[in-house]
PDB file of C-alpha atoms in Angstrom:
ATOM      1  CA  MET N   9     163.283 225.267 187.501  1.00 52.00           C
ATOM      2  CA  ASP N  10     165.701 227.794 185.786  1.00 56.00           C
ATOM      3  CA  ALA N  11     164.931 231.561 185.445  1.00 51.00           C
ATOM      4  CA  GLU N  12     164.399 231.181 181.833  1.00 51.00           C
ATOM      5  CA  ALA N  13     161.737 228.684 182.097  1.00 49.00           C
ATOM      6  CA  SER N  14     160.049 230.795 184.731  1.00 50.00           C
ATOM      7  CA  ARG N  15     160.063 233.793 182.568  1.00 50.00           C
ATOM      8  CA  SER N  16     158.603 231.599 179.709  1.00 50.00           C
ATOM      9  CA  ILE N  17     155.861 230.317 182.072  1.00 47.00           C
ATOM     10  CA  ALA N  18     154.956 233.787 183.396  1.00 46.00           C
ATOM     11  CA  SER N  19     154.819 235.238 179.896  1.00 50.00           C
ATOM     12  CA  HIS N  20     152.344 232.552 178.767  1.00 48.00           C
ATOM     13  CA  LEU N  21     150.251 233.200 181.892  1.00 44.00           C
ATOM     14  CA  ARG N  22     150.172 236.957 181.157  1.00 50.00           C
ATOM     15  CA  GLY N  23     149.072 236.074 177.648  1.00 50.00           C
ATOM     16  CA  ALA N  24     146.289 233.795 178.686  1.00 45.00           C
ATOM     17  CA  LEU N  25     145.169 236.255 181.280  1.00 45.00           C
ATOM     18  CA  GLY N  26     145.154 239.089 178.607  1.00 49.00           C
ATOM     19  CA  ALA N  27     143.051 236.893 176.250  1.00 44.00           C
ATOM     20  CA  CYS N  28     140.538 236.218 179.099  1.00 42.00           C
ATOM     21  CA  ARG N  29     140.201 239.949 179.854  1.00 47.00           C
ATOM     22  CA  ASP N  30     139.634 240.705 176.051  1.00 44.00           C
ATOM     23  CA  ALA N  31     136.981 237.969 175.965  1.00 39.00           C
ATOM     24  CA  LEU N  32     135.239 239.274 179.088  1.00 39.00           C
ATOM     25  CA  ALA N  33     135.334 242.761 177.787  1.00 43.00           C
ATOM     26  CA  HIS N  34     133.444 241.712 174.706  1.00 42.00           C
ATOM     27  CA  LEU N  35     130.782 239.622 176.493  1.00 41.00           C
ATOM     28  CA  PRO N  36     128.436 242.552 177.100  1.00 43.00           C
ATOM     29  CA  ARG N  37     128.505 243.426 173.366  1.00 41.00           C
ATOM     30  CA  LEU N  38     128.204 239.859 172.247  1.00 38.00           C
ATOM     31  CA  ALA N  39     125.145 239.296 174.538  1.00 39.00           C
ATOM     32  CA  LEU N  40     123.682 242.532 173.106  1.00 37.00           C
ATOM     33  CA  ASP N  41     124.278 241.545 169.662  1.00 40.00           C
ATOM     34  CA  ILE N  42     122.579 238.204 170.372  1.00 42.00           C
ATOM     35  CA  ALA N  43     119.642 239.721 172.005  1.00 44.00           C
ATOM     36  CA  LEU N  44     119.296 242.667 169.682  1.00 49.00           C
ATOM     37  CA  PRO N  45     120.767 242.018 166.195  1.00 59.00           C
ATOM     38  CA  THR N  46     122.271 245.086 164.526  1.00 77.00           C
ATOM     39  CA  LEU N  47     120.038 246.626 162.072  1.00 81.00           C
ATOM     40  CA  CYS N  48     120.778 248.592 159.030  1.00 85.00           C
ATOM     41  CA  VAL N  49     120.153 252.325 159.923  1.00 81.00           C
ATOM     42  CA  SER N  50     118.333 252.819 156.507  1.00 80.00           C
ATOM     43  CA  CYS N  51     116.167 249.709 155.789  1.00 84.00           C
ATOM     44  CA  ARG N  52     116.183 248.242 159.277  1.00 80.00           C
ATOM     45  CA  GLU N  53     117.336 244.705 158.032  1.00 85.00           C
ATOM     46  CA  PRO N  54     119.794 242.734 159.974  1.00 85.00           C
ATOM     47  CA  VAL N  55     123.354 243.788 158.986  1.00 82.00           C
ATOM     48  CA  ASP N  56     126.643 242.109 159.847  1.00 75.00           C
ATOM     49  CA  GLY N  57     128.529 244.980 161.637  1.00 66.00           C
ATOM     50  CA  GLU N  58     127.261 248.687 161.939  1.00 63.00           C
ATOM     51  CA  GLY N  59     125.895 251.240 159.828  1.00 71.00           C
ATOM     52  CA  VAL N  60     124.352 250.194 156.501  1.00 81.00           C
ATOM     53  CA  CYS N  61     123.624 246.841 154.696  1.00 86.00           C
ATOM     54  CA  ALA N  62     125.349 246.144 151.388  1.00 86.00           C
ATOM     55  CA  ALA N  63     122.099 246.989 149.460  1.00 88.00           C
ATOM     56  CA  CYS N  64     121.740 250.400 151.138  1.00 87.00           C
ATOM     57  CA  TRP N  65     125.455 251.094 150.720  1.00 86.00           C
ATOM     58  CA  ALA N  66     125.226 250.440 146.987  1.00 88.00           C
ATOM     59  CA  ARG N  67     122.389 253.047 146.902  1.00 91.00           C
ATOM     60  CA  LEU N  68     124.582 255.840 148.395  1.00 93.00           C
ATOM     61  CA  SER N  69     125.520 258.216 145.541  1.00 95.00           C
ATOM     62  CA  PHE N  70     129.239 258.901 146.084  1.00 96.00           C
ATOM     63  CA  ILE N  71     130.447 262.025 144.408  1.00 97.00           C
ATOM     64  CA  GLU N  72     133.319 261.580 141.892  1.00 95.00           C
ATOM     65  CA  ARG N  73     134.924 263.572 139.215  1.00 94.00           C
ATOM     66  CA  PRO N  74     133.988 265.436 137.072  1.00 95.00           C
ATOM     67  CA  TYR N  75     132.755 268.130 139.484  1.00 96.00           C
ATOM     68  CA  CYS N  76     133.048 271.930 139.920  1.00 96.00           C
ATOM     69  CA  PRO N  77     136.580 272.608 141.322  1.00 96.00           C
ATOM     70  CA  ARG N  78     135.054 275.407 143.437  1.00 96.00           C
ATOM     71  CA  LEU N  79     131.976 273.848 144.973  1.00 96.00           C
ATOM     72  CA  GLY N  80     132.318 270.151 144.178  1.00 96.00           C
ATOM     73  CA  ILE N  81     128.972 269.932 142.532  1.00 96.00           C
ATOM     74  CA  PRO N  82     129.035 266.951 140.178  1.00 95.00           C
ATOM     75  CA  PHE N  83     128.808 267.453 136.414  1.00 95.00           C
ATOM     76  CA  VAL N  84     126.700 265.238 134.235  1.00 91.00           C
ATOM     77  CA  TYR N  85     129.479 265.378 131.632  1.00 91.00           C
ATOM     78  CA  ASP N  86     133.117 266.506 131.805  1.00 92.00           C
ATOM     79  CA  PRO N  87     133.232 270.144 130.633  1.00 90.00           C
ATOM     80  CA  GLY N  88     137.047 270.219 130.725  1.00 86.00           C
ATOM     81  CA  PRO N  89     139.608 271.309 133.325  1.00 81.00           C
ATOM     82  CA  ASP N  90     138.878 274.330 135.550  1.00 85.00           C
ATOM     83  CA  MET N  91     135.310 274.745 134.383  1.00 94.00           C
ATOM     84  CA  LEU N  92     133.093 276.372 137.088  1.00 95.00           C
ATOM     85  CA  SER N  93     129.472 275.429 137.793  1.00 94.00           C
ATOM     86  CA  MET N  94     126.904 278.174 137.225  1.00 93.00           C
ATOM     87  CA  GLU N  95     126.378 278.361 140.898  1.00 94.00           C
ATOM     88  CA  ALA N  96     130.046 279.118 141.468  1.00 95.00           C
ATOM     89  CA  ILE N  97     130.066 281.780 138.854  1.00 95.00           C
ATOM     90  CA  ALA N  98     126.756 283.465 139.843  1.00 94.00           C
ATOM     91  CA  SER N  99     127.106 283.465 143.640  1.00 93.00           C
ATOM     92  CA  PRO N 100     130.761 282.471 144.783  1.00 95.00           C
ATOM     93  CA  PRO N 101     130.842 281.725 148.537  1.00 96.00           C
ATOM     94  CA  ALA N 102     133.434 283.149 151.001  1.00 97.00           C
ATOM     95  CA  TYR N 103     135.077 279.755 151.308  1.00 98.00           C
ATOM     96  CA  GLN N 104     137.504 278.721 148.543  1.00 97.00           C
ATOM     97  CA  ARG N 105     136.558 275.003 147.878  1.00 98.00           C
ATOM     98  CA  ALA N 106     133.878 272.678 148.928  1.00 98.00           C
ATOM     99  CA  ARG N 107     133.910 268.818 148.855  1.00 98.00           C
ATOM    100  CA  ALA N 108     131.338 266.287 149.818  1.00 98.00           C
ATOM    101  CA  ALA N 109     131.430 262.451 150.013  1.00 98.00           C
ATOM    102  CA  VAL N 110     127.940 261.783 148.721  1.00 97.00           C
ATOM    103  CA  ARG N 111     124.749 263.231 147.404  1.00 97.00           C
ATOM    104  CA  TYR N 112     122.140 264.108 149.994  1.00 96.00           C
ATOM    105  CA  ASP N 113     119.618 261.343 148.991  1.00 94.00           C
ATOM    106  CA  ASP N 114     117.342 259.227 151.099  1.00 93.00           C
ATOM    107  CA  VAL N 115     120.062 256.870 152.314  1.00 93.00           C
ATOM    108  CA  ALA N 116     122.550 259.735 153.114  1.00 95.00           C
ATOM    109  CA  ARG N 117     119.596 261.772 154.840  1.00 95.00           C
ATOM    110  CA  THR N 118     118.819 258.654 157.094  1.00 93.00           C
ATOM    111  CA  LEU N 119     122.492 258.415 158.088  1.00 94.00           C
ATOM    112  CA  VAL N 120     122.814 262.010 158.965  1.00 95.00           C
ATOM    113  CA  HIS N 121     119.701 262.209 160.901  1.00 93.00           C
ATOM    114  CA  ALA N 122     120.679 259.034 162.873  1.00 93.00           C
ATOM    115  CA  LEU N 123     124.069 260.610 163.709  1.00 93.00           C
ATOM    116  CA  LYS N 124     122.570 263.955 164.526  1.00 91.00           C
ATOM    117  CA  TYR N 125     119.375 263.105 166.424  1.00 90.00           C
ATOM    118  CA  GLN N 126     119.474 259.539 167.384  1.00 89.00           C
ATOM    119  CA  ASP N 127     122.845 259.204 169.245  1.00 88.00           C
ATOM    120  CA  ARG N 128     124.168 257.044 166.545  1.00 89.00           C
ATOM    121  CA  THR N 129     127.787 258.085 167.091  1.00 90.00           C
ATOM    122  CA  ASP N 130     128.852 254.569 165.845  1.00 88.00           C
ATOM    123  CA  LEU N 131     128.133 255.913 162.295  1.00 91.00           C
ATOM    124  CA  ALA N 132     130.714 258.599 162.486  1.00 94.00           C
ATOM    125  CA  PRO N 133     133.794 256.398 161.745  1.00 92.00           C
ATOM    126  CA  ALA N 134     132.512 255.241 158.259  1.00 91.00           C
ATOM    127  CA  MET N 135     131.106 258.717 157.413  1.00 95.00           C
ATOM    128  CA  GLY N 136     134.152 260.349 158.441  1.00 96.00           C
ATOM    129  CA  CYS N 137     136.406 257.960 156.466  1.00 94.00           C
ATOM    130  CA  TRP N 138     134.377 258.593 153.237  1.00 95.00           C
ATOM    131  CA  MET N 139     134.854 262.310 153.891  1.00 97.00           C
ATOM    132  CA  ALA N 140     138.530 262.098 154.350  1.00 98.00           C
ATOM    133  CA  ARG N 141     138.704 260.144 151.065  1.00 97.00           C
ATOM    134  CA  ALA N 142     136.504 262.816 149.255  1.00 98.00           C
ATOM    135  CA  GLY N 143     138.459 265.791 150.790  1.00 98.00           C
ATOM    136  CA  GLY N 144     142.008 264.475 150.128  1.00 97.00           C
ATOM    137  CA  GLU N 145     143.124 267.588 148.164  1.00 96.00           C
ATOM    138  CA  LEU N 146     141.688 269.898 150.828  1.00 98.00           C
ATOM    139  CA  LEU N 147     143.372 268.042 153.839  1.00 98.00           C
ATOM    140  CA  ALA N 148     146.832 267.745 151.984  1.00 97.00           C
ATOM    141  CA  GLY N 149     147.525 271.449 152.472  1.00 91.00           C
ATOM    142  CA  ALA N 150     145.396 272.199 155.599  1.00 98.00           C
ATOM    143  CA  ASP N 151     146.599 273.411 158.960  1.00 98.00           C
ATOM    144  CA  MET N 152     143.448 272.801 161.085  1.00 98.00           C
ATOM    145  CA  LEU N 153     140.046 271.184 160.938  1.00 98.00           C
ATOM    146  CA  VAL N 154     137.257 273.453 162.394  1.00 98.00           C
ATOM    147  CA  PRO N 155     133.979 271.708 163.172  1.00 98.00           C
ATOM    148  CA  VAL N 156     130.879 273.958 162.731  1.00 97.00           C
ATOM    149  CA  PRO N 157     129.845 274.737 166.420  1.00 94.00           C
ATOM    150  CA  LEU N 158     126.610 274.363 168.031  1.00 91.00           C
ATOM    151  CA  HIS N 159     125.068 276.942 170.265  1.00 84.00           C
ATOM    152  CA  TRP N 160     125.762 275.854 173.970  1.00 76.00           C
ATOM    153  CA  ARG N 161     122.125 275.390 174.647  1.00 80.00           C
ATOM    154  CA  ARG N 162     121.565 273.035 171.651  1.00 76.00           C
ATOM    155  CA  ALA N 163     124.874 271.363 172.532  1.00 71.00           C
ATOM    156  CA  TRP N 164     123.620 270.829 176.069  1.00 77.00           C
ATOM    157  CA  ARG N 165     120.465 269.242 174.923  1.00 80.00           C
ATOM    158  CA  ARG N 166     122.155 267.044 172.283  1.00 78.00           C
ATOM    159  CA  ARG N 167     125.163 266.114 174.441  1.00 80.00           C
ATOM    160  CA  TYR N 168     127.580 266.054 171.449  1.00 87.00           C
ATOM    161  CA  ASN N 169     128.276 267.899 168.161  1.00 93.00           C
ATOM    162  CA  GLN N 170     127.962 265.586 165.126  1.00 95.00           C
ATOM    163  CA  SER N 171     130.376 267.835 163.167  1.00 97.00           C
ATOM    164  CA  GLY N 172     132.952 267.426 165.954  1.00 96.00           C
ATOM    165  CA  ALA N 173     132.480 263.569 165.951  1.00 96.00           C
ATOM    166  CA  LEU N 174     133.188 263.557 162.123  1.00 98.00           C
ATOM    167  CA  ALA N 175     136.086 265.897 162.473  1.00 98.00           C
ATOM    168  CA  ARG N 176     137.799 263.595 164.946  1.00 98.00           C
ATOM    169  CA  VAL N 177     137.572 260.746 162.556  1.00 97.00           C
ATOM    170  CA  ILE N 178     139.003 262.871 159.826  1.00 98.00           C
ATOM    171  CA  GLU N 179     141.823 263.960 162.154  1.00 98.00           C
ATOM    172  CA  ARG N 180     142.765 260.263 162.648  1.00 97.00           C
ATOM    173  CA  GLN N 181     142.724 259.582 158.890  1.00 97.00           C
ATOM    174  CA  SER N 182     144.515 262.700 157.804  1.00 98.00           C
ATOM    175  CA  GLY N 183     146.829 263.913 160.692  1.00 98.00           C
ATOM    176  CA  VAL N 184     145.269 267.344 160.579  1.00 98.00           C
ATOM    177  CA  LYS N 185     144.460 268.504 164.058  1.00 98.00           C
ATOM    178  CA  VAL N 186     140.939 269.425 165.184  1.00 98.00           C
ATOM    179  CA  ARG N 187     140.444 272.654 167.043  1.00 96.00           C
ATOM    180  CA  GLY N 188     136.833 272.633 168.146  1.00 94.00           C
ATOM    181  CA  ASP N 189     137.466 275.785 170.440  1.00 93.00           C
ATOM    182  CA  VAL N 190     138.367 278.229 167.432  1.00 95.00           C
ATOM    183  CA  LEU N 191     134.860 279.133 166.387  1.00 96.00           C
ATOM    184  CA  ARG N 192     131.771 279.790 168.517  1.00 95.00           C
ATOM    185  CA  ARG N 193     128.076 280.188 167.676  1.00 91.00           C
ATOM    186  CA  VAL N 194     127.363 283.163 169.724  1.00 88.00           C
ATOM    187  CA  ARG N 195     123.727 283.440 168.813  1.00 86.00           C
ATOM    188  CA  ALA N 196     121.075 280.850 168.871  1.00 76.00           C
ATOM    189  CA  THR N 197     119.502 280.434 165.538  1.00 77.00           C
ATOM    190  CA  GLU N 198     116.391 278.792 164.195  1.00 69.00           C
ATOM    191  CA  GLN N 199     116.586 275.370 162.578  1.00 71.00           C
ATOM    192  CA  GLN N 200     117.404 276.013 158.774  1.00 73.00           C
ATOM    193  CA  ILE N 201     114.987 273.265 157.629  1.00 70.00           C
ATOM    194  CA  GLY N 202     112.028 274.792 155.724  1.00 70.00           C
ATOM    195  CA  LEU N 203     113.641 278.279 155.303  1.00 72.00           C
ATOM    196  CA  SER N 204     114.383 279.657 151.868  1.00 73.00           C
ATOM    197  CA  ARG N 205     117.935 280.463 150.725  1.00 76.00           C
ATOM    198  CA  ALA N 206     117.487 284.172 151.658  1.00 81.00           C
ATOM    199  CA  GLN N 207     115.958 283.273 155.025  1.00 80.00           C
ATOM    200  CA  ARG N 208     118.793 280.865 155.829  1.00 80.00           C
ATOM    201  CA  ALA N 209     121.433 283.529 155.112  1.00 77.00           C
ATOM    202  CA  THR N 210     119.492 286.059 157.324  1.00 80.00           C
ATOM    203  CA  ASN N 211     119.164 283.395 160.054  1.00 72.00           C
ATOM    204  CA  VAL N 212     122.799 282.775 160.408  1.00 82.00           C
ATOM    205  CA  GLN N 213     124.182 286.371 159.839  1.00 83.00           C
ATOM    206  CA  GLY N 214     126.393 287.321 162.882  1.00 86.00           C
ATOM    207  CA  ALA N 215     125.935 284.060 164.475  1.00 85.00           C
ATOM    208  CA  PHE N 216     129.536 282.941 164.568  1.00 94.00           C
ATOM    209  CA  GLN N 217     132.560 284.380 166.091  1.00 95.00           C
ATOM    210  CA  VAL N 218     136.204 283.487 166.443  1.00 96.00           C
ATOM    211  CA  SER N 219     137.189 283.165 170.107  1.00 91.00           C
ATOM    212  CA  PRO N 220     139.238 286.183 170.917  1.00 92.00           C
ATOM    213  CA  ASP N 221     142.022 284.197 172.505  1.00 93.00           C
ATOM    214  CA  ARG N 222     142.254 281.914 169.417  1.00 93.00           C
ATOM    215  CA  GLN N 223     142.720 284.553 166.799  1.00 94.00           C
ATOM    216  CA  ALA N 224     146.557 284.575 166.624  1.00 94.00           C
ATOM    217  CA  GLU N 225     146.426 280.714 166.069  1.00 94.00           C
ATOM    218  CA  ILE N 226     144.360 281.039 162.807  1.00 95.00           C
ATOM    219  CA  GLN N 227     146.111 284.016 161.223  1.00 97.00           C
ATOM    220  CA  GLY N 228     147.688 283.000 158.004  1.00 97.00           C
ATOM    221  CA  ARG N 229     146.454 279.384 158.317  1.00 98.00           C
ATOM    222  CA  ARG N 230     144.508 277.177 155.895  1.00 98.00           C
ATOM    223  CA  LEU N 231     141.469 275.775 157.531  1.00 98.00           C
ATOM    224  CA  VAL N 232     138.947 273.129 156.617  1.00 98.00           C
ATOM    225  CA  LEU N 233     135.411 273.666 157.980  1.00 98.00           C
ATOM    226  CA  ILE N 234     133.809 270.376 158.851  1.00 98.00           C
ATOM    227  CA  ASP N 235     129.900 269.730 158.869  1.00 98.00           C
ATOM    228  CA  ASP N 236     127.454 266.991 158.047  1.00 97.00           C
ATOM    229  CA  VAL N 237     125.377 268.454 155.230  1.00 96.00           C
ATOM    230  CA  LEU N 238     125.762 271.431 152.803  1.00 96.00           C
ATOM    231  CA  THR N 239     122.327 272.466 151.590  1.00 92.00           C
ATOM    232  CA  SER N 240     122.278 276.228 150.634  1.00 90.00           C
ATOM    233  CA  GLY N 241     125.642 276.843 152.109  1.00 93.00           C
ATOM    234  CA  ALA N 242     124.598 279.734 154.323  1.00 93.00           C
ATOM    235  CA  THR N 243     125.863 278.367 157.631  1.00 93.00           C
ATOM    236  CA  LEU N 244     129.260 277.400 156.013  1.00 96.00           C
ATOM    237  CA  ASP N 245     129.481 280.696 154.412  1.00 96.00           C
ATOM    238  CA  ALA N 246     128.824 282.573 157.713  1.00 95.00           C
ATOM    239  CA  CYS N 247     131.434 280.476 159.385  1.00 97.00           C
ATOM    240  CA  ALA N 248     133.945 281.100 156.639  1.00 97.00           C
ATOM    241  CA  ARG N 249     133.381 284.881 156.772  1.00 96.00           C
ATOM    242  CA  ALA N 250     134.031 284.821 160.565  1.00 97.00           C
ATOM    243  CA  LEU N 251     137.318 282.992 160.066  1.00 98.00           C
ATOM    244  CA  LEU N 252     138.333 285.122 157.233  1.00 97.00           C
ATOM    245  CA  ARG N 253     137.733 288.230 159.182  1.00 96.00           C
ATOM    246  CA  ALA N 254     140.185 286.965 161.872  1.00 96.00           C
ATOM    247  CA  LYS N 255     142.686 286.680 159.102  1.00 97.00           C
ATOM    248  CA  ALA N 256     142.697 283.079 158.164  1.00 98.00           C
ATOM    249  CA  ALA N 257     144.628 282.636 154.804  1.00 98.00           C
ATOM    250  CA  GLN N 258     142.036 280.361 153.285  1.00 98.00           C
ATOM    251  CA  VAL N 259     139.008 278.382 154.326  1.00 98.00           C
ATOM    252  CA  ASP N 260     137.659 275.231 152.608  1.00 98.00           C
ATOM    253  CA  VAL N 261     134.604 273.047 153.405  1.00 98.00           C
ATOM    254  CA  LEU N 262     134.308 269.330 153.778  1.00 98.00           C
ATOM    255  CA  VAL N 263     130.911 267.737 154.431  1.00 98.00           C
ATOM    256  CA  PHE N 264     129.547 264.212 154.437  1.00 98.00           C
ATOM    257  CA  ALA N 265     126.611 265.074 152.089  1.00 98.00           C
ATOM    258  CA  ARG N 266     125.481 267.908 149.880  1.00 97.00           C
ATOM    259  CA  VAL N 267     122.214 268.689 148.175  1.00 95.00           C
ATOM    260  CA  VAL N 268     122.516 268.340 144.334  1.00 93.00           C
ATOM    261  CA  GLU N 269     119.853 269.916 142.390  1.00 82.00           C
ATOM    262  CA  ILE N 270     118.494 267.640 139.500  1.00 66.00           C
ATOM    263  CA  ARG N 271     118.552 269.535 136.194  1.00 57.00           C
TER     264      ARG N 271
END
């Protein structure tokens, strides 16, 4: 047998062995899928794949133009270019712009809670991709992604930061690097759920700080804060103020869902 034939046989054997390894690697997941069919995280109906079924996906309210160029709040009708929402005029935040993929409705709430409290990190790829699409104009000029940090005690209990999981997906989609060590939550805060707007602002006041050894890295840079939900904006505003005090040039905000008041 000549050398070329030997190399051909060896190549085919390596290919066959590789295929066998791939098949064996997927056997546990296949067995699990047979024993426990994947269910839609929202309606609990069987779904082909992960996340939400087609019916629940159709119920997600994606935010499209026209919206406020400052806060990303959708308008009922198109008021013309550069028209700000009443919220942006009455109480402009520290951050420059905010964008969200979807409205915070029932399906979005279920997705967020599953990612945040039920270890459903498998939802992060789809949610992060939708965020990258919604925040394209922010990401185009950004130098860095900064996930909203958890306090170390909450991070220890939860074992992961949902904002960091979303940021890593957006990093892969956009090429903008994640820096999870830039911003720290230096004070434990109460859960924001159930607090008024004023109470939320007081709750997070002074809770965030730029790591002293990272300040030089953000000076003059355009940063995008990443979080799962924008409700009153108090947490993101507090984060933006901390980054701006450390001489960041601009801070924008990108979230999966935002609360939109019905008028």
